[in-house]
Short mmCIF file of C-alpha atoms in Angstrom, two decimals:
data_model
loop_
_atom_site.label_atom_id
_atom_site.label_comp_id
_atom_site.label_asym_id
_atom_site.label_seq_id
_atom_site.Cartn_x
_atom_site.Cartn_y
_atom_site.Cartn_z
CA GLN A 1 2.92 8.25 -8.78
CA VAL A 2 4.14 5.91 -5.60
CA GLN A 3 4.04 6.65 -2.61
CA LEU A 4 6.07 6.33 0.75
CA LYS A 5 5.63 7.51 4.18
CA GLU A 6 7.12 6.67 8.07
CA SER A 7 5.85 7.49 11.25
CA GLY A 8 7.34 6.44 14.70
CA PRO A 9 8.22 7.75 17.24
CA GLY A 10 10.39 10.21 17.27
CA LEU A 11 12.49 10.40 20.27
CA VAL A 12 14.03 6.54 21.65
CA LYS A 13 15.48 5.66 24.70
CA PRO A 14 18.70 4.26 24.24
CA SER A 15 18.97 -0.40 25.24
CA GLN A 16 14.79 0.06 23.60
CA THR A 17 13.73 -0.61 21.58
CA LEU A 18 13.04 1.26 17.55
CA SER A 19 9.66 1.12 15.71
CA LEU A 20 8.68 2.43 12.27
CA THR A 21 6.62 2.19 9.70
CA CYS A 22 6.10 3.01 6.42
CA THR A 23 2.95 2.63 4.82
CA VAL A 24 3.37 2.34 1.12
CA SER A 25 0.65 4.21 -1.50
CA GLY A 26 -0.03 3.88 -5.56
CA ASP A 27 1.62 0.30 -5.70
CA SER A 28 1.48 -2.75 -3.51
CA ILE A 29 4.61 -4.40 -1.61
CA THR A 30 3.65 -7.28 -3.27
CA ALA A 31 4.05 -5.61 -7.08
CA LEU A 32 7.20 -8.49 -8.41
CA ARG A 33 10.75 -7.53 -7.81
CA PHE A 34 10.87 -4.45 -5.78
CA TYR A 35 11.99 -4.22 -2.83
CA TRP A 36 11.29 -2.09 0.44
CA THR A 37 14.25 -0.41 2.35
CA TRP A 38 15.10 0.81 5.03
CA VAL A 39 18.25 3.35 4.71
CA ARG A 40 19.57 5.95 7.34
CA GLN A 41 21.24 9.29 7.26
CA PRO A 42 23.38 10.01 10.86
CA PRO A 43 23.91 13.55 11.47
CA GLY A 44 26.80 15.12 8.84
CA LYS A 45 27.18 11.36 7.53
CA GLY A 46 26.41 9.64 4.31
CA LEU A 47 23.18 6.99 3.91
CA GLU A 48 23.48 3.99 5.37
CA TRP A 49 21.15 1.17 3.33
CA ILE A 50 19.73 -0.87 6.58
CA GLY A 51 18.09 -3.33 4.78
CA TYR A 52 15.23 -4.85 2.47
CA ILE A 53 11.52 -7.28 2.74
CA SER A 54 11.79 -8.55 -1.17
CA TYR A 55 7.80 -8.40 -2.54
CA LEU A 56 8.71 -12.26 -1.53
CA GLY A 57 8.54 -10.82 1.69
CA ASN A 58 11.74 -12.40 2.16
CA THR A 59 14.87 -10.59 3.85
CA TYR A 60 18.34 -8.38 3.89
CA TYR A 61 19.88 -6.98 6.19
CA SER A 62 22.56 -4.77 6.40
CA PRO A 63 25.45 -6.76 7.93
CA SER A 64 26.59 -4.25 10.26
CA LEU A 65 23.16 -3.45 12.21
CA GLN A 66 21.90 -7.18 10.83
CA SER A 67 22.25 -9.07 15.53
CA ARG A 68 19.96 -5.84 16.24
CA THR A 69 17.44 -5.36 12.96
CA SER A 70 14.37 -6.28 12.01
CA ILE A 71 11.94 -5.75 9.16
CA SER A 72 8.42 -6.84 8.63
CA ARG A 73 5.88 -6.74 6.24
CA ASN A 74 1.86 -5.71 6.70
CA THR A 75 0.85 -6.66 3.22
CA SER A 76 -3.52 -6.06 4.49
CA ASN A 77 -2.48 -2.43 5.40
CA ASN A 78 0.30 -1.73 1.60
CA GLN A 79 2.27 -1.13 4.61
CA PHE A 80 6.68 -3.04 6.82
CA ALA A 81 7.84 -2.17 9.81
CA LEU A 82 11.77 -1.41 10.49
CA GLN A 83 12.67 -3.18 14.27
CA LEU A 84 15.74 -2.18 15.33
CA SER A 85 16.87 -2.98 18.63
CA SER A 86 18.76 -1.50 22.29
CA VAL A 87 19.10 1.06 20.66
CA THR A 88 22.69 3.58 21.46
CA PRO A 89 22.98 7.18 20.39
CA GLU A 90 25.31 6.67 17.09
CA ASP A 91 21.60 4.50 15.82
CA THR A 92 20.52 8.44 15.88
CA ALA A 93 20.16 9.33 12.52
CA VAL A 94 16.28 10.83 9.49
CA TYR A 95 15.29 7.59 8.66
CA TYR A 96 13.83 6.63 5.52
CA CYS A 97 12.10 4.55 3.46
CA ALA A 98 12.61 3.86 0.26
CA ARG A 99 12.28 1.32 -3.65
CA LEU A 100 14.41 -0.67 -4.77
CA ALA A 101 13.17 -1.50 -8.04
CA GLY A 102 15.56 -4.89 -8.89
CA SER A 103 15.33 -4.27 -12.57
CA ASN A 104 18.07 -2.15 -12.02
CA TRP A 105 18.42 -2.04 -8.29
CA SER A 106 18.66 1.84 -8.58
CA PHE A 107 16.06 3.58 -5.68
CA ASP A 108 13.35 4.86 -7.27
CA TYR A 109 10.47 6.79 -4.95
CA TRP A 110 11.86 7.76 -1.98
CA GLY A 111 9.98 8.54 2.03
CA GLN A 112 10.88 12.06 3.01
CA GLY A 113 12.36 11.02 5.82
CA THR A 114 11.71 11.28 9.65
CA GLN A 115 13.71 12.72 12.40
CA VAL A 116 14.94 9.75 15.31
CA THR A 117 16.30 11.05 18.24
CA VAL A 118 18.12 8.58 20.62
CA SER A 119 18.55 10.41 23.64
CA SER A 120 17.42 9.55 27.40
#
């Protein structure tokens, strides 16, 4: 059973950098053809894909967030991380990490999500 768990501050001030970590158990983040993904859901809105880091360590970001986004990984700890810089209140959302299967390009495992609020 694959499990993902998000962790990080629940409150970030405007203009600062949001930093979250996803800890994975039950599978290696280097396992072939899986893409370790960040997704968010602002209040009252739908899911928004942020980006992923692949099993090879390659990254791909949403064009709308690319200039502010960085996704990295720590293979020793089986974790991957999100950094979103220069945040505004519009970045307030529930942030999820998820595994995307390259075989059919669908999400098969999700974390429980963590609320991040951007406010002074």
